XYZ file of C-alpha atoms in Angstrom:
756
model
C 70.232 118.677 -33.904
C 70.783 115.132 -35.219
C 71.525 114.348 -38.863
C 72.242 111.041 -40.552
C 74.665 110.704 -43.398
C 77.650 108.877 -44.863
C 81.305 109.876 -44.954
C 82.146 111.453 -48.307
C 85.735 112.633 -47.894
C 88.309 114.254 -45.617
C 88.882 117.985 -45.865
C 91.260 118.196 -42.885
C 92.579 115.790 -40.258
C 94.982 116.709 -37.455
C 96.757 113.496 -36.364
C 97.921 115.204 -33.167
C 94.586 116.072 -31.527
C 92.374 113.988 -33.891
C 90.346 117.007 -34.988
C 88.586 116.344 -38.311
C 86.753 118.284 -40.980
C 84.856 115.919 -43.243
C 82.325 116.086 -46.037
C 79.092 114.174 -45.373
C 76.497 113.098 -47.939
C 72.848 112.703 -46.971
C 69.271 112.702 -48.206
C 68.207 114.672 -45.121
C 66.179 117.702 -46.288
C 66.577 119.276 -42.832
C 70.146 120.326 -43.639
C 70.033 124.158 -43.840
C 70.204 125.533 -47.346
C 73.212 127.723 -46.542
C 75.140 124.666 -45.294
C 74.688 122.648 -48.494
C 77.396 122.338 -51.119
C 76.502 124.207 -54.325
C 78.033 121.459 -56.491
C 75.694 119.012 -58.260
C 76.305 115.268 -57.858
C 75.089 112.288 -59.857
C 73.627 110.623 -56.753
C 71.568 113.796 -56.095
C 72.518 113.652 -52.405
C 73.152 116.751 -50.282
C 76.738 117.437 -49.159
C 77.630 119.388 -46.022
C 80.701 119.891 -43.855
C 80.998 118.458 -40.330
C 83.729 119.224 -37.783
C 84.582 117.255 -34.644
C 87.057 114.967 -32.945
C 87.979 111.605 -34.479
C 84.910 111.406 -36.693
C 84.845 108.023 -38.512
C 86.429 108.432 -41.928
C 84.921 105.426 -43.673
C 81.799 105.003 -45.814
C 81.316 101.457 -44.476
C 78.940 102.802 -41.810
C 76.214 105.392 -41.600
C 76.870 108.269 -39.217
C 74.449 109.814 -36.756
C 75.825 113.281 -35.985
C 74.515 115.442 -33.158
C 75.655 119.052 -33.043
C 74.966 122.674 -33.863
C 75.172 124.584 -37.127
C 77.773 127.327 -36.848
C 78.752 130.041 -39.310
C 82.452 130.753 -39.691
C 85.120 131.829 -42.147
C 84.429 128.816 -44.389
C 80.650 128.964 -44.281
C 78.021 127.074 -42.280
C 79.254 123.787 -40.824
C 77.888 121.192 -38.384
C 79.935 121.364 -35.196
C 79.597 117.776 -33.920
C 79.337 117.236 -30.168
C 78.341 113.558 -30.234
C 78.325 110.888 -32.892
C 77.701 107.187 -33.351
C 78.175 104.650 -36.125
C 75.173 102.787 -37.544
C 76.363 99.530 -39.064
C 74.074 98.117 -41.786
C 72.559 94.827 -40.621
C 73.681 92.978 -43.721
C 76.657 90.731 -44.329
C 78.264 93.242 -46.659
C 77.569 96.091 -44.223
C 79.107 94.290 -41.246
C 82.077 93.142 -43.316
C 82.677 96.691 -44.538
C 82.614 97.970 -40.963
C 85.105 95.346 -39.736
C 87.406 95.925 -42.723
C 87.334 99.731 -42.347
C 90.323 99.844 -39.985
C 88.265 101.107 -37.043
C 89.080 97.937 -35.070
C 92.768 97.101 -34.719
C 93.652 93.513 -35.524
C 90.997 93.027 -38.196
C 91.867 93.595 -41.854
C 89.806 92.885 -45.005
C 90.748 89.158 -45.205
C 90.012 88.494 -41.514
C 86.768 90.515 -41.747
C 85.590 88.327 -44.628
C 86.346 85.149 -42.647
C 84.534 86.401 -39.541
C 81.394 87.450 -41.427
C 81.425 84.220 -43.472
C 81.184 82.289 -40.212
C 78.925 84.476 -38.063
C 76.958 86.495 -40.624
C 74.890 89.447 -39.379
C 75.320 88.212 -35.790
C 79.009 89.184 -35.927
C 78.627 92.395 -33.914
C 76.701 90.559 -31.199
C 79.540 88.000 -31.073
C 82.104 90.803 -30.872
C 80.182 92.537 -28.093
C 79.061 89.591 -25.951
C 81.019 86.464 -26.947
C 84.364 87.627 -28.367
C 86.098 84.359 -27.391
C 84.267 82.715 -30.304
C 86.524 84.629 -32.697
C 89.156 81.999 -31.846
C 87.177 79.746 -34.174
C 88.526 81.820 -37.066
C 91.781 80.598 -38.562
C 94.606 83.063 -37.880
C 93.065 84.633 -34.776
C 95.292 83.676 -31.874
C 94.804 84.401 -28.177
C 97.120 87.395 -28.522
C 95.311 88.774 -31.566
C 91.959 88.263 -29.860
C 93.113 90.393 -26.930
C 94.072 93.171 -29.369
C 90.666 92.983 -31.042
C 88.762 92.936 -27.734
C 90.819 95.803 -26.362
C 90.397 97.945 -29.485
C 86.640 97.299 -29.723
C 86.012 97.855 -25.994
C 88.122 101.023 -25.989
C 86.320 102.321 -29.059
C 82.895 101.697 -27.466
C 83.980 103.139 -24.132
C 85.533 106.225 -25.700
C 82.367 106.876 -27.681
C 80.261 106.520 -24.537
C 82.614 108.830 -22.646
C 82.624 111.369 -25.481
C 78.826 111.324 -25.455
C 78.547 111.599 -21.671
C 81.116 114.384 -21.444
C 80.173 116.291 -24.588
C 79.461 119.488 -22.568
C 83.153 119.491 -21.547
C 84.326 119.509 -25.202
C 86.892 116.773 -24.521
C 89.203 115.294 -27.156
C 89.596 111.535 -27.704
C 93.036 111.799 -26.074
C 91.426 113.207 -22.914
C 88.707 110.550 -23.039
C 91.457 107.915 -23.177
C 93.170 109.515 -20.151
C 89.861 109.336 -18.225
C 89.372 105.717 -19.272
C 92.887 104.806 -18.127
C 92.267 106.467 -14.745
C 88.853 104.994 -13.932
C 88.976 101.803 -16.016
C 85.963 100.000 -17.501
C 83.638 101.586 -14.924
C 84.384 105.094 -16.260
C 80.918 105.810 -17.633
C 79.095 104.527 -14.555
C 81.376 106.469 -12.190
C 80.994 109.730 -14.078
C 77.232 109.342 -14.516
C 76.881 109.174 -10.743
C 79.313 112.021 -10.062
C 80.947 114.032 -12.837
C 82.906 115.790 -10.060
C 85.155 112.722 -10.075
C 86.714 114.407 -13.123
C 88.494 116.694 -10.672
C 90.959 113.830 -10.132
C 92.102 114.134 -13.773
C 94.806 116.606 -14.790
C 93.265 119.392 -16.867
C 89.825 119.277 -15.256
C 89.931 122.134 -12.777
C 87.110 122.373 -10.272
C 85.768 125.645 -11.656
C 85.533 124.177 -15.165
C 83.671 121.061 -14.031
C 81.486 122.930 -11.561
C 80.538 125.630 -14.053
C 79.137 123.105 -16.514
C 77.350 121.053 -13.851
C 75.738 124.133 -12.266
C 74.668 125.318 -15.708
C 72.752 122.052 -16.006
C 70.988 122.414 -12.653
C 73.562 121.031 -10.211
C 73.120 121.223 -6.437
C 75.551 123.634 -4.769
C 75.509 121.529 -1.596
C 75.900 118.163 -3.314
C 78.407 116.146 -1.200
C 80.066 115.016 -4.441
C 80.703 118.685 -5.270
C 82.488 119.083 -1.941
C 84.485 115.913 -2.620
C 85.519 117.250 -6.026
C 86.678 120.542 -4.507
C 88.815 118.701 -1.927
C 90.414 116.544 -4.614
C 91.063 119.609 -6.759
C 92.516 121.714 -3.936
C 94.953 118.954 -2.994
C 95.855 118.266 -6.626
C 96.391 121.975 -7.320
C 98.784 122.276 -4.367
C 100.767 119.336 -5.749
C 101.011 120.521 -9.340
C 101.260 124.241 -8.589
C 103.330 124.393 -5.390
C 105.041 121.001 -5.320
C 103.386 119.997 -2.032
C 102.926 116.315 -1.202
C 100.328 117.134 1.448
C 98.304 120.004 2.876
C 97.475 120.490 6.562
C 93.785 119.699 7.057
C 92.858 123.289 7.913
C 94.649 124.651 4.850
C 92.969 122.042 2.642
C 89.508 122.869 3.966
C 90.073 126.596 3.391
C 91.344 125.977 -0.157
C 88.316 123.784 -0.927
C 85.927 126.417 0.458
C 87.503 129.058 -1.766
C 86.790 126.872 -4.799
C 83.263 126.016 -3.672
C 82.238 129.628 -3.006
C 84.248 131.342 -5.770
C 81.236 131.992 -7.988
C 78.399 132.111 -5.445
C 77.518 135.802 -5.009
C 74.681 135.208 -2.547
C 76.088 134.781 0.976
C 73.181 132.611 2.097
C 73.948 130.003 -0.550
C 77.638 129.624 0.288
C 79.051 126.507 1.892
C 80.662 126.501 5.322
C 83.518 124.689 7.032
C 81.427 121.930 8.739
C 80.197 120.589 5.370
C 83.762 120.401 4.051
C 85.113 118.923 7.308
C 82.460 116.197 7.268
C 83.252 115.190 3.682
C 87.000 115.239 4.375
C 86.505 112.867 7.314
C 84.383 110.569 5.131
C 87.049 110.549 2.423
C 89.733 109.646 4.970
C 87.600 106.822 6.360
C 86.901 105.538 2.829
C 90.585 105.637 1.849
C 90.158 108.430 -0.725
C 92.701 110.480 1.239
C 95.351 109.692 3.849
C 95.784 111.655 7.084
C 99.161 111.698 8.849
C 99.292 113.952 11.915
C 96.397 115.907 10.380
C 98.365 116.334 7.154
C 96.312 115.186 4.160
C 97.777 113.240 1.224
C 96.353 111.701 -1.901
C 96.807 107.936 -1.357
C 99.192 107.375 -4.267
C 101.344 110.345 -3.198
C 101.541 109.102 0.386
C 102.475 105.647 -0.905
C 105.328 107.151 -2.967
C 106.803 109.091 -0.028
C 106.405 106.126 2.315
C 108.011 103.715 -0.150
C 111.033 105.988 -0.729
C 111.544 106.413 3.033
C 111.394 102.640 3.647
C 113.766 101.798 0.809
C 116.325 104.390 1.920
C 116.142 103.343 5.574
C 116.735 99.703 4.550
C 119.833 100.648 2.589
C 121.196 102.760 5.406
C 120.791 99.871 7.873
C 122.753 97.531 5.571
C 126.429 97.493 6.571
C 128.461 96.693 3.446
C 131.851 95.071 3.778
C 134.349 97.969 3.536
C 136.368 98.005 0.341
C 140.098 98.637 0.734
C 140.514 101.249 -1.978
C 143.765 102.927 -0.888
C 146.059 101.126 -3.318
C 143.654 101.366 -6.251
C 143.033 105.048 -5.550
C 146.740 105.864 -5.547
C 147.167 103.958 -8.803
C 144.318 105.911 -10.430
C 145.711 109.224 -9.229
C 149.123 108.412 -10.718
C 147.802 107.151 -14.044
C 145.332 109.990 -14.636
C 147.458 112.662 -13.019
C 144.895 113.663 -10.409
C 145.529 115.778 -7.335
C 142.400 115.371 -5.227
C 141.510 117.780 -2.444
C 140.788 116.248 0.992
C 137.040 116.617 0.440
C 137.188 115.081 -3.022
C 139.097 112.116 -1.597
C 136.545 111.849 1.245
C 133.758 111.655 -1.345
C 135.534 108.765 -3.101
C 135.981 106.851 0.175
C 132.313 107.445 1.135
C 131.161 105.861 -2.133
C 132.944 102.607 -1.204
C 132.114 102.582 2.514
C 128.351 103.038 2.229
C 125.505 101.700 0.130
C 124.176 105.226 -0.307
C 126.162 108.478 -0.350
C 125.669 112.012 -1.647
C 128.064 114.453 -3.312
C 127.073 118.115 -3.626
C 128.782 121.255 -4.809
C 128.392 124.243 -7.092
C 129.938 124.419 -10.608
C 133.734 124.307 -10.697
C 134.143 122.407 -7.419
C 135.292 119.153 -9.008
C 132.239 116.858 -8.926
C 133.148 115.393 -12.322
C 136.699 114.652 -11.156
C 135.311 112.728 -8.175
C 132.977 110.700 -10.385
C 135.775 109.785 -12.800
C 137.896 108.677 -9.850
C 135.104 106.559 -8.335
C 134.517 104.845 -11.670
C 138.204 104.174 -12.327
C 138.730 102.787 -8.808
C 135.627 100.623 -9.099
C 136.751 99.252 -12.459
C 140.022 98.111 -10.888
C 138.417 96.631 -7.782
C 135.407 95.051 -9.510
C 136.289 94.500 -13.184
C 133.184 92.380 -13.756
C 130.837 94.652 -11.730
C 127.943 96.251 -13.616
C 127.907 100.067 -13.588
C 124.945 102.299 -14.425
C 125.206 106.065 -14.949
C 121.930 107.983 -15.066
C 120.590 111.526 -15.047
C 117.088 113.026 -15.294
C 117.593 114.514 -18.781
C 119.114 113.304 -22.028
C 121.552 116.196 -22.225
C 122.733 115.623 -18.641
C 123.225 111.895 -19.256
C 125.240 112.520 -22.446
C 127.342 115.152 -20.678
C 127.950 112.634 -17.904
C 129.123 110.054 -20.432
C 131.443 112.540 -22.160
C 133.009 113.846 -18.938
C 133.563 110.448 -17.283
C 134.513 108.417 -20.343
C 131.788 105.829 -19.619
C 129.621 105.899 -22.733
C 126.573 104.034 -21.409
C 124.929 106.840 -19.419
C 121.147 106.946 -19.803
C 118.228 109.014 -18.618
C 116.438 107.797 -15.499
C 113.273 107.350 -17.533
C 115.069 105.219 -20.114
C 117.001 103.218 -17.521
C 113.828 102.498 -15.543
C 111.576 101.971 -18.570
C 109.287 104.915 -17.740
C 107.352 107.537 -19.677
C 105.713 110.042 -17.307
C 103.727 110.017 -14.071
C 100.440 110.528 -15.913
C 101.160 107.649 -18.294
C 102.573 105.381 -15.620
C 101.193 101.837 -15.795
C 99.601 101.112 -12.459
C 100.636 97.969 -10.663
C 103.174 96.773 -13.238
C 105.987 95.053 -11.337
C 109.449 95.351 -12.855
C 112.697 93.510 -12.310
C 115.423 95.116 -10.161
C 118.213 96.905 -11.999
C 121.226 94.662 -12.536
C 123.845 97.324 -11.745
C 126.183 96.926 -8.775
C 127.202 100.597 -8.795
C 124.681 103.296 -9.725
C 125.593 106.972 -10.036
C 122.853 109.540 -10.652
C 123.802 113.102 -11.572
C 121.568 116.205 -11.277
C 119.549 114.482 -8.559
C 118.011 117.787 -7.432
C 115.726 117.444 -10.486
C 114.202 114.177 -9.230
C 110.655 114.457 -7.861
C 108.917 112.056 -5.479
C 107.284 109.952 -8.200
C 110.599 109.360 -9.987
C 112.444 108.782 -6.693
C 109.927 106.063 -5.813
C 110.436 104.365 -9.172
C 114.221 104.592 -8.792
C 114.712 103.370 -5.223
C 112.192 100.539 -5.627
C 114.286 99.073 -8.475
C 117.728 98.962 -6.813
C 118.868 95.454 -6.012
C 120.093 94.498 -2.553
C 123.755 95.314 -1.961
C 124.126 97.792 -4.825
C 126.051 100.992 -4.135
C 124.309 104.281 -4.954
C 126.003 107.666 -5.379
C 123.725 110.683 -5.801
C 125.219 113.884 -7.201
C 123.633 117.298 -7.396
C 123.412 120.911 -6.386
C 120.717 121.657 -3.776
C 120.978 125.396 -4.449
C 119.399 124.994 -7.886
C 115.662 125.163 -8.494
C 113.821 122.183 -7.009
C 112.283 119.487 -9.194
C 109.458 120.478 -11.521
C 107.365 117.648 -10.056
C 106.162 117.476 -6.458
C 108.437 116.881 -3.487
C 111.863 118.147 -2.457
C 113.685 114.843 -2.485
C 117.346 115.880 -2.708
C 117.119 118.458 0.088
C 115.216 115.989 2.280
C 117.834 113.280 1.752
C 120.610 115.701 2.648
C 118.679 117.046 5.637
C 117.643 113.692 7.121
C 121.076 113.484 8.781
C 121.594 109.758 8.126
C 123.102 109.709 4.626
C 126.844 110.466 4.249
C 127.068 113.827 2.434
C 130.279 115.319 1.040
C 130.054 119.035 0.224
C 132.673 120.124 -2.309
C 133.266 123.820 -1.715
C 136.655 124.568 -3.240
C 136.504 126.160 -6.696
C 139.141 124.708 -9.024
C 138.373 126.818 -12.066
C 140.744 129.790 -12.079
C 139.427 133.346 -12.414
C 141.311 133.662 -15.709
C 139.166 130.840 -17.101
C 135.731 131.868 -15.862
C 133.996 134.241 -13.481
C 130.826 132.124 -13.570
C 131.773 129.767 -10.720
C 132.842 132.619 -8.457
C 129.784 134.753 -9.154
C 127.557 131.725 -8.627
C 129.032 131.400 -5.139
C 128.579 135.118 -4.423
C 124.937 134.910 -5.515
C 124.371 131.923 -3.225
C 125.884 133.887 -0.368
C 123.541 136.798 -1.066
C 126.326 139.127 -2.239
C 125.581 141.659 -4.973
C 129.292 142.445 -5.426
C 129.688 140.425 -8.612
C 132.730 140.488 -10.882
C 132.118 141.482 -14.496
C 134.268 140.788 -17.532
C 134.133 139.312 -21.055
C 132.613 136.058 -19.735
C 130.152 137.633 -17.281
C 128.338 140.601 -18.828
C 125.442 142.799 -17.742
C 123.795 145.112 -20.301
C 121.313 147.692 -19.015
C 117.816 147.861 -20.493
C 114.658 149.565 -19.187
C 111.641 147.679 -20.563
C 110.559 144.257 -21.821
C 110.369 145.410 -25.434
C 113.775 147.110 -25.334
C 115.272 144.084 -23.584
C 113.807 141.763 -26.225
C 115.386 143.875 -28.997
C 118.783 143.785 -27.300
C 118.533 140.055 -26.639
C 117.815 139.416 -30.327
C 120.742 141.568 -31.407
C 123.113 139.932 -28.919
C 121.869 136.461 -29.859
C 122.628 137.118 -33.538
C 126.092 138.369 -32.611
C 126.838 135.357 -30.399
C 125.648 132.725 -32.884
C 127.662 134.337 -35.681
C 130.785 134.035 -33.509
C 130.144 130.672 -31.814
C 127.419 128.824 -33.752
C 123.694 128.541 -33.119
C 123.993 125.239 -31.254
C 126.237 126.798 -28.566
C 124.067 129.750 -27.523
C 120.879 129.592 -25.480
C 118.444 132.236 -24.252
C 116.940 131.436 -20.834
C 113.942 133.465 -19.712
C 112.225 133.308 -16.307
C 108.805 133.471 -18.009
C 107.385 131.218 -20.713
C 104.658 133.361 -22.259
C 104.226 136.784 -20.617
C 105.794 139.823 -22.275
C 108.218 140.454 -25.122
C 111.138 138.969 -23.142
C 109.322 135.677 -22.483
C 110.569 132.462 -24.083
C 107.595 132.062 -26.443
C 107.653 135.588 -27.833
C 111.438 135.623 -28.144
C 111.241 132.361 -30.100
C 108.809 133.858 -32.596
C 110.787 137.085 -32.995
C 114.195 135.422 -33.313
C 112.971 132.802 -35.764
C 111.840 135.542 -38.159
C 115.371 136.974 -38.046
C 117.538 133.838 -38.221
C 115.186 131.492 -40.117
C 112.588 133.507 -42.069
C 109.866 132.113 -44.328
C 111.133 130.697 -47.643
C 108.319 128.522 -49.009
C 105.197 126.725 -47.798
C 106.859 123.401 -48.726
C 109.413 124.038 -45.960
C 106.802 124.602 -43.254
C 104.347 122.456 -41.301
C 101.575 123.680 -39.050
C 100.879 121.731 -35.854
C 97.808 123.155 -34.173
C 98.559 126.890 -33.921
C 102.336 126.442 -34.142
C 104.476 126.614 -37.267
C 107.775 124.752 -37.737
C 110.274 125.361 -40.537
C 113.259 123.582 -41.993
C 116.382 124.633 -40.009
C 114.376 125.599 -36.911
C 116.087 124.934 -33.569
C 113.722 122.741 -31.551
C 113.395 121.037 -28.175
C 111.766 117.669 -27.464
C 109.152 117.977 -24.685
C 108.339 114.322 -24.041
C 110.353 111.142 -23.455
C 110.215 108.578 -26.256
C 112.233 105.470 -27.082
C 114.732 107.469 -29.130
C 114.606 111.027 -27.765
C 114.460 112.444 -24.251
C 112.505 115.345 -22.834
C 114.752 118.426 -23.110
C 116.853 117.218 -26.063
C 117.784 119.995 -28.520
C 118.073 119.619 -32.272
C 117.190 121.003 -35.701
C 114.606 120.301 -38.397
C 116.527 119.256 -41.526
C 113.785 118.491 -44.072
C 110.029 118.291 -44.612
C 108.742 115.995 -47.343
C 105.588 114.171 -48.386
C 105.340 110.464 -47.608
C 102.780 107.739 -48.276
C 101.072 108.414 -44.946
C 101.467 112.191 -44.788
C 104.320 114.568 -44.039
C 107.693 113.207 -42.887
C 109.994 115.549 -40.993
C 113.723 114.931 -40.609
C 115.061 115.721 -37.119
C 118.742 116.084 -36.236
C 119.518 115.686 -32.517
C 123.272 115.323 -33.044
C 125.705 112.861 -34.572
C 124.096 109.435 -34.903
C 120.707 110.731 -33.717
C 118.949 111.605 -36.981
C 115.288 110.604 -36.725
C 112.266 110.947 -39.003
C 109.097 112.283 -37.358
C 105.466 111.980 -38.373
C 103.035 114.875 -37.881
C 101.827 113.217 -34.675
C 105.393 113.244 -33.274
C 105.612 117.000 -33.899
C 103.163 117.611 -31.037
C 106.100 116.915 -28.689
C 108.284 119.775 -29.976
C 108.808 123.428 -29.058
C 110.911 126.081 -30.730
C 114.147 126.369 -28.734
C 115.996 129.538 -29.657
C 114.785 130.537 -26.191
C 113.485 128.404 -23.350
C 112.683 128.853 -19.666
C 115.188 128.528 -16.842
C 113.086 125.663 -15.441
C 113.220 123.802 -18.758
C 117.014 124.221 -18.932
C 117.658 122.282 -15.714
C 120.117 119.466 -16.300
C 121.527 121.138 -19.420
C 124.695 123.093 -20.162
C 125.396 125.604 -22.912
C 128.557 127.435 -23.935
C 126.807 130.828 -23.752
C 123.651 131.781 -21.847
C 121.692 135.008 -22.440
C 119.165 135.925 -19.727
C 116.657 138.770 -19.377
C 116.582 140.103 -15.792
C 113.606 142.444 -15.347
C 111.375 143.760 -12.583
C 108.477 142.583 -14.751
C 109.567 139.029 -13.823
C 109.454 139.906 -10.124
C 106.972 137.184 -9.201
C 109.501 134.386 -9.828
C 112.834 136.211 -9.550
C 114.543 134.409 -6.689
C 118.133 133.575 -5.898
C 117.817 129.904 -6.855
C 116.307 130.766 -10.258
C 119.117 133.223 -11.000
C 121.725 130.745 -9.760
C 120.243 127.930 -11.870
C 120.219 130.106 -14.986
C 123.808 131.343 -14.835
C 125.220 127.927 -13.877
C 123.851 126.486 -17.146
C 126.681 128.400 -18.907
C 130.147 126.912 -19.361
C 131.966 129.912 -20.835
C 129.843 133.041 -20.939
C 126.815 134.662 -19.253
C 125.132 137.734 -20.750
C 122.386 139.291 -18.610
C 120.229 142.023 -20.138
C 117.817 144.126 -18.116
C 117.758 146.068 -14.855
C 120.440 145.938 -12.159
C 117.724 146.594 -9.564
C 115.970 143.381 -10.632
C 119.280 141.493 -10.407
C 119.955 142.726 -6.856
C 116.377 141.978 -5.852
C 116.741 138.389 -7.067
C 120.031 137.912 -5.200
C 118.448 139.192 -1.971
C 115.356 136.969 -2.229
C 116.488 133.630 -0.879
C 113.437 131.404 -0.995
C 114.363 127.862 -0.121
C 111.519 125.880 -1.597
C 108.903 125.447 1.131
C 107.320 122.256 -0.091
C 105.215 120.136 2.223
C 106.904 116.761 2.596
C 107.705 114.473 5.506
C 110.294 112.376 3.688
C 113.230 113.185 5.984
C 111.185 112.596 9.124
C 109.810 109.345 7.740
C 113.310 108.090 6.827
C 114.418 108.663 10.415
C 111.384 106.840 11.838
C 111.881 103.822 9.585
C 115.593 103.813 10.360
C 114.799 103.668 14.071
C 112.389 100.757 13.513
C 114.882 98.788 11.407
C 117.724 99.564 13.821
C 115.685 98.128 16.681
C 114.809 95.004 14.682
C 118.383 94.308 13.562
C 120.189 95.538 16.675
C 121.940 98.439 14.964
C 122.992 101.290 17.314
C 121.402 104.671 16.639
C 123.482 107.792 15.935
C 123.470 110.142 18.944
C 121.718 112.922 17.039
C 118.905 110.579 16.067
C 118.627 109.233 19.627
C 118.158 112.715 21.007
C 115.694 113.767 18.315
C 113.533 110.687 18.690
C 113.665 110.905 22.484
C 112.532 114.525 22.291
C 109.778 113.609 19.803
C 108.577 110.778 22.017
């Protein structure tokens, strides 16, 4: 049902997801009696409440609202599915619209100038001849681009919101769709809404359900195409695969296509899917390599990384004579390097790319400090860059090495996330002559592509990590593939230097990796028996309170295998613990963000990279106060990192009394508390257990069932992710070796000869 009216006031506005509740005034007698405000107004107009996403909050335009009347806790309201602005065709009406703030780059003064010159034809100028705005004093080429972009985006988002109203999308999602498909978004999606399956968050079953409800054809080729896109995308986001074998992809697509078709005669069959897959390959929508199917951008990432690495391996750097400098460093710092540690230092100066691996306590930090000190003596003017995937890992790297300029990979490369990546934006190579990246096992294929494509010719790269940890959250298995390709010098540090009197963690980590259940227990490695999730949660809370009273809340972390299932999951533990350690005091010390509540003194974790804070950074909320533009929240991420957040920034926070093992990767804590339960069986593997306990520096407390612990130790699942990176590196190396006359290693000769 469509109703016209004018904005009367804001009842609620969520700056995070743009959801609005507004009051609308109208003369429309069709507004249901039960929806009308009972208050009397001098203008004798009817008032009603409308809810929707990013509804215009200005009375400079008339609103046409299309939606359904719904009855809820606060009475009958119009739930808006589509809306459009109706600008009065008068000078004052157009000027009011331009001055309303809906178009970035145009304020009241500029609006008056524009309308003074173009009159009621202003909107036609804006739509069809925007370059004429340069005739207005103060509008530069740069400002014109801002105005054009804002106006075009506003129009496009409205059109997308209208077109996709059955999907109940938010403006943020509409913007994501617009960024993916560009200006042709509406046309593309009118022809085939199944193209939405390429967008994160639009699962095939969601899209298909709405289309079939509106009379869609089960055998529409575009439906098959959408299922293929979705099946391949799901394998990437869910399993970390870069490709699927063609047969596996066709079967996965058929499962999606036939999931909700009960009548056997209506179901699709393999030939229909095979035909569409072949068409997509021929059209460049997918890439086939030895009958392995990639999304084009994913194939391009893997191919680019392989080429860049092969090029660096072919380069033969002039060997640096480090013997004298190394001896000097050892004397000055008082180091006694093991043979393998010394080999790792030499490898860093003999090759353009080398790898150092080892479990906790094997001296990786000592090697890095030595490399840096030797390099500083040999190349005093050389530029050094230290990076790690997370903010905590980069700061720990800076503290342990004494080089205070360590950064996150995202910060160092000027990145946000894969979804927000700017397509086709070329960037300058990094200026560093020596680049060391720690925790490289966390790097996925997208980030590896961004990293290796930015290294300048001749720079030395040292990658450090532990391949026995969980693989990267994103797709690919880069670190293992680099180690396994057989062409990159790898030094494995396997001697534990921490003494048993200092910590049992390093030794037990090794036993777990070896599949041994004969662990050593003591004050710093504790197991407390518990039978159920609820009992385990109670004991975790009690132990957490004990630990933070002894060591401080910033030194203790709960790591759960699960995020949201059961009492011992991270989400439920967060809620329960917060009520114990930081209970409600007053509404002035709380803010609600969507369904989540944050309080002053809450321990929080940042979940998105920004200019000032990195994904995974931990901190505390210090104050909540009213500002001119809404609530202002004071965040404390450590000394010198106090930042004020708006309500919109709060969308990127989670409570962090507890977090998941996956989310803790790259971090270290003094004490780690972990639930170990058979209820977590589905993800209890050796590498998850190993990753969790190696986050602790001084103490591990496991609470749960010994049977679940032994089961995890005995389940050694090396991540089986589909990737051809190692094979592709070897093939490119062979090609470059032939071109530049570089002899092949014997192992590679034999492998390539056997492979033909």
